[in-house]
């Protein structure tokens, strides 16, 4: 076990709001062992930025980890050449060019139809009625599982996330997770049986064409679903809720002094949807007075890094005019988010502009408050809005 100072946390408080605790750690013990998580946490932005690239020490290989056991061996749990081969295989599906030329138009049509249908209601829970279906639709087209409903996409994503964080081994959570992975497998089999076109750029098609095995292909599709639904969903609803709470900044966007990209990037920095990425120590390592031992569990705390006061001034303040180039909300190493370009297009070029264009005088419902939850995955619980 690492010799980092031991810092105890109250898990309930950490789930409600990890930031006060992370701030204290950053100030006094930026690398610390937290017994309640059985992990050594790196909380400073530059410590993560430097070390995440040292994959021979901070390895992604976790063969006994819950994710590998429940979802199969996906690229996020591989290092070096093995990881690179799979990453290259999926690139044609998630590249900026494919997003621009193929996916964006589909995202746009879908979001327009959805908002058209909702317009007359004059109120909605953004999370469930706009953010969830637009994110799930993005995953349907990118994975190739167009035979799956948006609700099933959301359910299976959540079921796998719950399964992978089920450290106490609740059998019901495991059973539900198995049911979700089985549902995805059935949808994959059905899509293959119906035949894939030669020019299909979905994750399913490009992996099989690149010669990845069916089990690698299935595992990476499950990874995209578990990692690609809640973050865009939370970023859409959280960014809208937050910009509505900052009317002067919203005005700057509507006047075209600022962009939706600035809103998105500042939101990801300020309330990072993925707060943590785990690693395993592959060989003994000394860094910044800390000795790490083989098999130590390490958490790169992206959420803390994005509020590091030595990098971002007044980091708790939401300010779309700040420079976010040092934010590591999508990661900082070879596992940099594969869905980053698709998410940027969906959120900054489609959903945020369309929501403000098609729902006039959009405002938060004054009767409802916005509460956030989670530390590994963090987002609002509900965002109730009204419009004219
Ligand atoms: C706002 C949206 C999103 C955020 C903030 C986000 C964030 C992240 C983060 C922090 C990582 C881990 C990086 C690391 O450990 O260095 C990651 C990895 C990954 N993400 Fe995303 N993600 C988002 C959307 C998506 C979407 C929509 C997809 C699928 C289409 C996706 C697919 C993946 C995959 C496959 C990986 C693993 C990449 C690898 O191992 O090489 N993500 N994401």
GROMACS .gro file of C-alpha atoms and ligand atoms in nm:
model
  431
    1UNK     CA    1   0.000   0.000   0.000
    2UNK     CA    2   0.127   0.353  -0.074
    3UNK     CA    3   0.273   0.550   0.216
    4UNK     CA    4   0.057   0.854   0.134
    5UNK     CA    5  -0.107   1.018   0.438
    6UNK     CA    6  -0.440   0.852   0.535
    7UNK     CA    7  -0.740   1.080   0.506
    8UNK     CA    8  -1.084   0.961   0.617
    9UNK     CA    9  -1.397   1.080   0.444
   10UNK     CA   10  -1.767   1.057   0.514
   11UNK     CA   11  -1.895   0.872   0.206
   12UNK     CA   12  -2.246   1.019   0.226
   13UNK     CA   13  -2.108   1.374   0.234
   14UNK     CA   14  -1.865   1.287  -0.045
   15UNK     CA   15  -2.151   1.168  -0.267
   16UNK     CA   16  -2.355   1.481  -0.195
   17UNK     CA   17  -2.066   1.721  -0.259
   18UNK     CA   18  -1.706   1.599  -0.290
   19UNK     CA   19  -1.561   1.945  -0.361
   20UNK     CA   20  -1.508   2.078  -0.003
   21UNK     CA   21  -1.327   1.758   0.089
   22UNK     CA   22  -1.120   1.755  -0.231
   23UNK     CA   23  -1.021   2.117  -0.168
   24UNK     CA   24  -0.886   2.028   0.176
   25UNK     CA   25  -0.694   1.733   0.033
   26UNK     CA   26  -0.546   1.950  -0.242
   27UNK     CA   27  -0.434   2.208   0.014
   28UNK     CA   28  -0.277   1.977   0.273
   29UNK     CA   29  -0.241   1.625   0.129
   30UNK     CA   30  -0.272   1.636  -0.252
   31UNK     CA   31  -0.177   1.268  -0.273
   32UNK     CA   32  -0.355   1.075   0.000
   33UNK     CA   33  -0.485   0.728   0.084
   34UNK     CA   34  -0.859   0.718   0.157
   35UNK     CA   35  -0.952   0.400   0.350
   36UNK     CA   36  -1.324   0.431   0.270
   37UNK     CA   37  -1.239   0.402  -0.103
   38UNK     CA   38  -0.938   0.177  -0.052
   39UNK     CA   39  -0.751   0.394  -0.301
   40UNK     CA   40  -0.473   0.650  -0.321
   41UNK     CA   41  -0.610   0.971  -0.471
   42UNK     CA   42  -0.416   1.215  -0.690
   43UNK     CA   43  -0.597   1.549  -0.670
   44UNK     CA   44  -0.362   1.807  -0.830
   45UNK     CA   45  -0.409   1.876  -1.199
   46UNK     CA   46  -0.041   1.862  -1.293
   47UNK     CA   47   0.026   1.542  -1.094
   48UNK     CA   48  -0.248   1.371  -1.296
   49UNK     CA   49  -0.145   1.531  -1.624
   50UNK     CA   50   0.215   1.404  -1.582
   51UNK     CA   51   0.143   1.059  -1.441
   52UNK     CA   52  -0.152   0.952  -1.652
   53UNK     CA   53   0.083   0.920  -1.948
   54UNK     CA   54   0.317   0.682  -1.757
   55UNK     CA   55   0.110   0.376  -1.841
   56UNK     CA   56   0.394   0.137  -1.750
   57UNK     CA   57   0.338   0.250  -1.388
   58UNK     CA   58  -0.023   0.374  -1.380
   59UNK     CA   59  -0.170   0.078  -1.567
   60UNK     CA   60  -0.526   0.041  -1.691
   61UNK     CA   61  -0.507  -0.340  -1.675
   62UNK     CA   62  -0.747  -0.455  -1.404
   63UNK     CA   63  -0.834  -0.816  -1.496
   64UNK     CA   64  -1.007  -0.880  -1.163
   65UNK     CA   65  -1.190  -0.547  -1.163
   66UNK     CA   66  -1.569  -0.535  -1.167
   67UNK     CA   67  -1.581  -0.370  -1.511
   68UNK     CA   68  -1.383  -0.648  -1.677
   69UNK     CA   69  -1.580  -0.919  -1.496
   70UNK     CA   70  -1.920  -0.775  -1.583
   71UNK     CA   71  -1.869  -0.613  -1.923
   72UNK     CA   72  -1.579  -0.805  -2.077
   73UNK     CA   73  -1.226  -0.688  -2.149
   74UNK     CA   74  -1.267  -0.347  -2.314
   75UNK     CA   75  -1.007  -0.099  -2.441
   76UNK     CA   76  -1.029   0.118  -2.133
   77UNK     CA   77  -0.879  -0.167  -1.931
   78UNK     CA   78  -0.584  -0.222  -2.166
   79UNK     CA   79  -0.242  -0.057  -2.207
   80UNK     CA   80   0.011   0.000  -2.484
   81UNK     CA   81  -0.018  -0.168  -2.822
   82UNK     CA   82  -0.328  -0.370  -2.733
   83UNK     CA   83  -0.511  -0.053  -2.641
   84UNK     CA   84  -0.380   0.135  -2.944
   85UNK     CA   85  -0.495  -0.135  -3.187
   86UNK     CA   86  -0.853  -0.112  -3.062
   87UNK     CA   87  -0.842   0.266  -3.041
   88UNK     CA   88  -0.731   0.279  -3.407
   89UNK     CA   89  -1.004   0.033  -3.505
   90UNK     CA   90  -1.281   0.255  -3.365
   91UNK     CA   91  -1.138   0.584  -3.495
   92UNK     CA   92  -1.337   0.587  -3.823
   93UNK     CA   93  -1.654   0.584  -3.615
   94UNK     CA   94  -1.572   0.865  -3.372
   95UNK     CA   95  -1.332   1.090  -3.567
   96UNK     CA   96  -1.405   1.465  -3.599
   97UNK     CA   97  -1.457   1.413  -3.975
   98UNK     CA   98  -1.717   1.137  -3.928
   99UNK     CA   99  -1.894   1.338  -3.661
  100UNK     CA  100  -1.910   1.641  -3.891
  101UNK     CA  101  -2.005   1.457  -4.212
  102UNK     CA  102  -2.232   1.181  -4.082
  103UNK     CA  103  -2.349   1.201  -3.724
  104UNK     CA  104  -2.417   1.572  -3.676
  105UNK     CA  105  -2.701   1.588  -3.926
  106UNK     CA  106  -2.872   1.292  -3.761
  107UNK     CA  107  -2.830   1.449  -3.414
  108UNK     CA  108  -2.981   1.769  -3.545
  109UNK     CA  109  -3.287   1.610  -3.706
  110UNK     CA  110  -3.357   1.404  -3.398
  111UNK     CA  111  -3.325   1.698  -3.156
  112UNK     CA  112  -3.541   1.923  -3.376
  113UNK     CA  113  -3.819   1.662  -3.390
  114UNK     CA  114  -3.800   1.603  -3.018
  115UNK     CA  115  -3.818   1.974  -2.931
  116UNK     CA  116  -4.098   2.028  -3.187
  117UNK     CA  117  -4.302   1.759  -3.010
  118UNK     CA  118  -4.232   1.905  -2.665
  119UNK     CA  119  -4.282   2.271  -2.751
  120UNK     CA  120  -4.654   2.286  -2.668
  121UNK     CA  121  -4.603   2.145  -2.317
  122UNK     CA  122  -4.437   2.468  -2.193
  123UNK     CA  123  -4.254   2.272  -1.923
  124UNK     CA  124  -4.022   1.975  -1.893
  125UNK     CA  125  -3.774   1.793  -1.677
  126UNK     CA  126  -3.473   1.860  -1.899
  127UNK     CA  127  -3.292   1.554  -1.770
  128UNK     CA  128  -3.547   1.295  -1.869
  129UNK     CA  129  -3.727   1.465  -2.156
  130UNK     CA  130  -3.446   1.633  -2.351
  131UNK     CA  131  -3.098   1.541  -2.227
  132UNK     CA  132  -3.160   1.167  -2.183
  133UNK     CA  133  -3.320   1.103  -2.526
  134UNK     CA  134  -3.074   1.320  -2.722
  135UNK     CA  135  -2.773   1.150  -2.559
  136UNK     CA  136  -2.924   0.805  -2.605
  137UNK     CA  137  -2.998   0.877  -2.970
  138UNK     CA  138  -2.633   0.978  -3.022
  139UNK     CA  139  -2.527   0.641  -2.879
  140UNK     CA  140  -2.778   0.452  -3.092
  141UNK     CA  141  -2.635   0.587  -3.416
  142UNK     CA  142  -2.269   0.571  -3.310
  143UNK     CA  143  -2.284   0.218  -3.168
  144UNK     CA  144  -2.503   0.098  -3.456
  145UNK     CA  145  -2.769  -0.029  -3.215
  146UNK     CA  146  -3.049   0.155  -3.390
  147UNK     CA  147  -3.277  -0.134  -3.287
  148UNK     CA  148  -3.262  -0.020  -2.923
  149UNK     CA  149  -3.501   0.235  -2.769
  150UNK     CA  150  -3.363   0.546  -2.601
  151UNK     CA  151  -3.508   0.426  -2.269
  152UNK     CA  152  -3.334   0.089  -2.302
  153UNK     CA  153  -3.006   0.265  -2.385
  154UNK     CA  154  -3.038   0.474  -2.068
  155UNK     CA  155  -3.143   0.175  -1.855
  156UNK     CA  156  -2.859  -0.049  -1.970
  157UNK     CA  157  -2.604   0.231  -1.929
  158UNK     CA  158  -2.712   0.297  -1.570
  159UNK     CA  159  -2.730  -0.074  -1.492
  160UNK     CA  160  -2.368  -0.124  -1.600
  161UNK     CA  161  -2.248   0.184  -1.409
  162UNK     CA  162  -2.421   0.054  -1.096
  163UNK     CA  163  -2.272  -0.293  -1.151
  164UNK     CA  164  -1.918  -0.157  -1.193
  165UNK     CA  165  -1.938   0.043  -0.869
  166UNK     CA  166  -2.105  -0.236  -0.670
  167UNK     CA  167  -1.807  -0.281  -0.438
  168UNK     CA  168  -2.027  -0.425  -0.163
  169UNK     CA  169  -2.142  -0.703  -0.399
  170UNK     CA  170  -2.519  -0.650  -0.376
  171UNK     CA  171  -2.655  -0.953  -0.574
  172UNK     CA  172  -2.955  -0.758  -0.706
  173UNK     CA  173  -2.726  -0.494  -0.859
  174UNK     CA  174  -2.514  -0.767  -1.021
  175UNK     CA  175  -2.826  -0.942  -1.152
  176UNK     CA  176  -2.956  -0.619  -1.303
  177UNK     CA  177  -2.617  -0.547  -1.459
  178UNK     CA  178  -2.611  -0.895  -1.617
  179UNK     CA  179  -2.959  -0.835  -1.751
  180UNK     CA  180  -2.839  -0.507  -1.909
  181UNK     CA  181  -2.530  -0.661  -2.075
  182UNK     CA  182  -2.747  -0.948  -2.202
  183UNK     CA  183  -2.989  -0.700  -2.354
  184UNK     CA  184  -2.699  -0.523  -2.534
  185UNK     CA  185  -2.564  -0.858  -2.657
  186UNK     CA  186  -2.907  -0.949  -2.795
  187UNK     CA  187  -2.934  -0.615  -2.976
  188UNK     CA  188  -2.583  -0.663  -3.120
  189UNK     CA  189  -2.668  -1.014  -3.244
  190UNK     CA  190  -2.991  -0.888  -3.398
  191UNK     CA  191  -2.810  -0.604  -3.583
  192UNK     CA  192  -2.546  -0.843  -3.717
  193UNK     CA  193  -2.809  -1.091  -3.830
  194UNK     CA  194  -2.989  -0.818  -4.021
  195UNK     CA  195  -2.666  -0.740  -4.211
  196UNK     CA  196  -2.429  -0.443  -4.193
  197UNK     CA  197  -2.369  -0.223  -4.499
  198UNK     CA  198  -2.013  -0.183  -4.632
  199UNK     CA  199  -2.021   0.193  -4.571
  200UNK     CA  200  -2.162   0.164  -4.216
  201UNK     CA  201  -1.949   0.379  -3.981
  202UNK     CA  202  -2.101   0.256  -3.656
  203UNK     CA  203  -1.877   0.119  -3.380
  204UNK     CA  204  -2.023  -0.224  -3.445
  205UNK     CA  205  -1.941  -0.221  -3.815
  206UNK     CA  206  -1.596  -0.057  -3.803
  207UNK     CA  207  -1.465  -0.293  -3.535
  208UNK     CA  208  -1.577  -0.606  -3.720
  209UNK     CA  209  -1.438  -0.470  -4.048
  210UNK     CA  210  -1.103  -0.397  -3.874
  211UNK     CA  211  -1.084  -0.761  -3.767
  212UNK     CA  212  -1.152  -0.723  -3.394
  213UNK     CA  213  -1.308  -1.035  -3.244
  214UNK     CA  214  -1.677  -1.040  -3.165
  215UNK     CA  215  -1.601  -1.042  -2.791
  216UNK     CA  216  -1.372  -0.736  -2.822
  217UNK     CA  217  -1.641  -0.565  -3.030
  218UNK     CA  218  -1.913  -0.645  -2.777
  219UNK     CA  219  -1.698  -0.527  -2.484
  220UNK     CA  220  -1.615  -0.194  -2.650
  221UNK     CA  221  -1.979  -0.131  -2.738
  222UNK     CA  222  -2.072  -0.190  -2.374
  223UNK     CA  223  -1.793   0.049  -2.273
  224UNK     CA  224  -1.929   0.320  -2.506
  225UNK     CA  225  -2.279   0.271  -2.365
  226UNK     CA  226  -2.171   0.269  -2.001
  227UNK     CA  227  -1.941   0.569  -2.053
  228UNK     CA  228  -2.128   0.763  -2.318
  229UNK     CA  229  -2.481   0.812  -2.189
  230UNK     CA  230  -2.478   0.976  -1.849
  231UNK     CA  231  -2.198   1.229  -1.919
  232UNK     CA  232  -2.359   1.402  -2.219
  233UNK     CA  233  -2.697   1.373  -2.045
  234UNK     CA  234  -2.561   1.537  -1.730
  235UNK     CA  235  -2.360   1.794  -1.927
  236UNK     CA  236  -2.664   1.903  -2.131
  237UNK     CA  237  -2.897   1.942  -1.835
  238UNK     CA  238  -2.628   2.080  -1.601
  239UNK     CA  239  -2.496   2.332  -1.854
  240UNK     CA  240  -2.846   2.461  -1.929
  241UNK     CA  241  -2.935   2.484  -1.558
  242UNK     CA  242  -2.610   2.666  -1.480
  243UNK     CA  243  -2.623   2.916  -1.766
  244UNK     CA  244  -2.985   2.994  -1.671
  245UNK     CA  245  -2.856   3.076  -1.322
  246UNK     CA  246  -2.605   3.319  -1.477
  247UNK     CA  247  -2.824   3.545  -1.693
  248UNK     CA  248  -2.546   3.792  -1.775
  249UNK     CA  249  -2.333   3.510  -1.914
  250UNK     CA  250  -2.634   3.372  -2.106
  251UNK     CA  251  -2.683   3.718  -2.256
  252UNK     CA  252  -2.321   3.712  -2.375
  253UNK     CA  253  -2.387   3.386  -2.560
  254UNK     CA  254  -2.715   3.502  -2.711
  255UNK     CA  255  -2.539   3.826  -2.823
  256UNK     CA  256  -2.263   3.612  -2.975
  257UNK     CA  257  -1.992   3.762  -2.754
  258UNK     CA  258  -1.931   3.409  -2.621
  259UNK     CA  259  -2.002   3.063  -2.763
  260UNK     CA  260  -2.188   2.750  -2.657
  261UNK     CA  261  -1.848   2.577  -2.664
  262UNK     CA  262  -1.732   2.810  -2.386
  263UNK     CA  263  -2.044   2.722  -2.183
  264UNK     CA  264  -1.984   2.350  -2.234
  265UNK     CA  265  -1.612   2.358  -2.155
  266UNK     CA  266  -1.659   2.570  -1.845
  267UNK     CA  267  -1.942   2.345  -1.727
  268UNK     CA  268  -1.721   2.034  -1.771
  269UNK     CA  269  -1.443   2.205  -1.576
  270UNK     CA  270  -1.672   2.333  -1.302
  271UNK     CA  271  -1.886   2.018  -1.254
  272UNK     CA  272  -1.689   1.740  -1.427
  273UNK     CA  273  -1.936   1.461  -1.523
  274UNK     CA  274  -1.655   1.206  -1.473
  275UNK     CA  275  -1.483   1.294  -1.148
  276UNK     CA  276  -1.246   0.998  -1.137
  277UNK     CA  277  -1.062   0.742  -1.350
  278UNK     CA  278  -0.901   0.438  -1.181
  279UNK     CA  279  -0.558   0.285  -1.237
  280UNK     CA  280  -0.345   0.005  -1.088
  281UNK     CA  281   0.022   0.045  -0.998
  282UNK     CA  282   0.223  -0.194  -1.219
  283UNK     CA  283   0.567  -0.134  -1.062
  284UNK     CA  284   0.702   0.026  -0.747
  285UNK     CA  285   0.725   0.403  -0.792
  286UNK     CA  286   0.843   0.706  -0.598
  287UNK     CA  287   0.679   1.038  -0.676
  288UNK     CA  288   0.662   1.358  -0.472
  289UNK     CA  289   0.767   1.183  -0.145
  290UNK     CA  290   0.509   0.909  -0.196
  291UNK     CA  291   0.605   0.548  -0.254
  292UNK     CA  292   0.349   0.351  -0.452
  293UNK     CA  293   0.343  -0.031  -0.428
  294UNK     CA  294   0.252  -0.283  -0.697
  295UNK     CA  295  -0.127  -0.338  -0.720
  296UNK     CA  296  -0.214  -0.018  -0.532
  297UNK     CA  297  -0.546   0.119  -0.649
  298UNK     CA  298  -0.512   0.476  -0.776
  299UNK     CA  299  -0.784   0.727  -0.852
  300UNK     CA  300  -0.703   1.018  -1.085
  301UNK     CA  301  -0.945   1.280  -0.951
  302UNK     CA  302  -1.037   1.477  -1.264
  303UNK     CA  303  -1.307   1.676  -1.084
  304UNK     CA  304  -1.056   1.800  -0.824
  305UNK     CA  305  -0.794   1.871  -1.092
  306UNK     CA  306  -1.039   2.095  -1.275
  307UNK     CA  307  -1.080   2.308  -0.963
  308UNK     CA  308  -0.708   2.320  -0.881
  309UNK     CA  309  -0.653   2.680  -0.761
  310UNK     CA  310  -0.292   2.680  -0.882
  311UNK     CA  311  -0.427   2.638  -1.236
  312UNK     CA  312  -0.771   2.806  -1.233
  313UNK     CA  313  -0.823   3.128  -1.039
  314UNK     CA  314  -1.130   3.134  -0.813
  315UNK     CA  315  -1.205   2.778  -0.935
  316UNK     CA  316  -1.547   2.738  -0.772
  317UNK     CA  317  -1.685   3.028  -0.976
  318UNK     CA  318  -1.864   2.943  -1.302
  319UNK     CA  319  -1.723   3.181  -1.562
  320UNK     CA  320  -1.756   3.108  -1.933
  321UNK     CA  321  -1.494   3.373  -2.022
  322UNK     CA  322  -1.211   3.189  -1.845
  323UNK     CA  323  -0.939   2.991  -2.026
  324UNK     CA  324  -1.035   2.622  -1.992
  325UNK     CA  325  -0.750   2.484  -2.205
  326UNK     CA  326  -0.593   2.317  -1.901
  327UNK     CA  327  -0.913   2.137  -1.804
  328UNK     CA  328  -0.880   1.758  -1.813
  329UNK     CA  329  -1.252   1.674  -1.809
  330UNK     CA  330  -1.201   1.431  -2.101
  331UNK     CA  331  -0.880   1.283  -1.955
  332UNK     CA  332  -0.513   1.360  -2.017
  333UNK     CA  333  -0.351   1.048  -2.159
  334UNK     CA  334  -0.392   0.768  -2.412
  335UNK     CA  335  -0.743   0.693  -2.282
  336UNK     CA  336  -0.860   1.046  -2.366
  337UNK     CA  337  -1.236   1.023  -2.421
  338UNK     CA  338  -1.320   0.859  -2.752
  339UNK     CA  339  -1.658   1.032  -2.759
  340UNK     CA  340  -1.525   1.387  -2.708
  341UNK     CA  341  -1.582   1.508  -3.065
  342UNK     CA  342  -1.930   1.357  -3.087
  343UNK     CA  343  -2.027   1.508  -2.751
  344UNK     CA  344  -1.897   1.852  -2.849
  345UNK     CA  345  -2.096   1.846  -3.173
  346UNK     CA  346  -2.414   1.716  -3.011
  347UNK     CA  347  -2.406   1.956  -2.720
  348UNK     CA  348  -2.252   2.280  -2.851
  349UNK     CA  349  -2.369   2.272  -3.213
  350UNK     CA  350  -2.706   2.101  -3.177
  351UNK     CA  351  -2.878   2.070  -2.841
  352UNK     CA  352  -2.782   2.390  -2.654
  353UNK     CA  353  -2.846   2.628  -2.948
  354UNK     CA  354  -3.170   2.450  -3.046
  355UNK     CA  355  -3.309   2.446  -2.693
  356UNK     CA  356  -3.266   2.823  -2.658
  357UNK     CA  357  -3.395   2.884  -3.011
  358UNK     CA  358  -3.703   2.662  -2.995
  359UNK     CA  359  -3.816   2.708  -2.634
  360UNK     CA  360  -3.881   3.084  -2.595
  361UNK     CA  361  -3.808   3.255  -2.263
  362UNK     CA  362  -3.664   2.933  -2.121
  363UNK     CA  363  -3.629   2.958  -1.743
  364UNK     CA  364  -3.582   2.738  -1.437
  365UNK     CA  365  -3.902   2.643  -1.259
  366UNK     CA  366  -3.883   2.860  -0.943
  367UNK     CA  367  -4.059   2.586  -0.743
  368UNK     CA  368  -3.773   2.338  -0.800
  369UNK     CA  369  -3.414   2.358  -0.681
  370UNK     CA  370  -3.120   2.202  -0.865
  371UNK     CA  371  -2.941   1.934  -0.668
  372UNK     CA  372  -2.628   1.755  -0.781
  373UNK     CA  373  -2.507   1.412  -0.670
  374UNK     CA  374  -2.210   1.182  -0.718
  375UNK     CA  375  -1.832   1.199  -0.701
  376UNK     CA  376  -1.715   0.944  -0.963
  377UNK     CA  377  -2.003   1.041  -1.193
  378UNK     CA  378  -2.162   1.375  -1.107
  379UNK     CA  379  -2.465   1.554  -1.244
  380UNK     CA  380  -2.796   1.719  -1.154
  381UNK     CA  381  -3.077   1.498  -1.027
  382UNK     CA  382  -3.351   1.690  -1.211
  383UNK     CA  383  -3.373   2.019  -1.401
  384UNK     CA  384  -3.730   2.146  -1.426
  385UNK     CA  385  -3.778   2.425  -1.677
  386UNK     CA  386  -4.062   2.640  -1.809
  387UNK     CA  387  -4.098   2.836  -2.134
  388UNK     CA  388  -4.362   3.052  -2.306
  389LIG     C1  389  -1.963   1.512  -2.191
  389LIG     C2  390  -1.939   1.392  -2.235
  389LIG     C3  391  -1.826   1.303  -2.193
  389LIG     C4  392  -1.730   1.319  -2.096
  389LIG     C5  393  -1.710   1.437  -2.001
  389LIG     C6  394  -1.644   1.202  -2.100
  389LIG     C7  395  -1.533   1.181  -2.020
  389LIG     C8  396  -1.447   1.074  -2.032
  389LIG     C9  397  -1.333   1.051  -1.946
  389LIG    C10  398  -1.291   1.140  -1.830
  389LIG    C11  399  -1.273   0.936  -1.986
  389LIG    C12  400  -1.152   0.867  -1.920
  389LIG    C13  401  -1.028   0.928  -1.972
  389LIG    C14  402  -0.904   0.881  -1.902
  389LIG     O1  403  -0.907   0.790  -1.818
  389LIG     O2  404  -0.800   0.940  -1.935
  389LIG    C15  405  -1.348   0.886  -2.100
  389LIG    C16  406  -1.314   0.772  -2.172
  389LIG    C17  407  -1.390   0.720  -2.273
  389LIG     N1  408  -1.509   0.772  -2.323
  389LIG    FE1  409  -1.595   0.948  -2.268
  389LIG     N2  410  -1.692   1.116  -2.197
  389LIG    C18  411  -1.802   1.172  -2.257
  389LIG    C19  412  -1.879   1.120  -2.361
  389LIG    C20  413  -1.853   1.000  -2.426
  389LIG    C21  414  -1.932   0.945  -2.532
  389LIG    C22  415  -2.057   1.007  -2.592
  389LIG    C23  416  -1.875   0.825  -2.568
  389LIG    C24  417  -1.918   0.726  -2.673
  389LIG    C25  418  -1.961   0.759  -2.791
  389LIG    C26  419  -1.759   0.808  -2.484
  389LIG    C27  420  -1.672   0.701  -2.493
  389LIG    C28  421  -1.556   0.687  -2.420
  389LIG    C29  422  -1.464   0.576  -2.437
  389LIG    C30  423  -1.478   0.458  -2.534
  389LIG    C31  424  -1.360   0.596  -2.345
  389LIG    C32  425  -1.237   0.508  -2.324
  389LIG    C33  426  -1.130   0.548  -2.424
  389LIG    C34  427  -1.004   0.463  -2.418
  389LIG     O3  428  -0.991   0.380  -2.329
  389LIG     O4  429  -0.919   0.484  -2.505
  389LIG     N3  430  -1.749   0.915  -2.399
  389LIG     N4  431  -1.454   0.971  -2.125
   0.00000   0.00000   0.00000
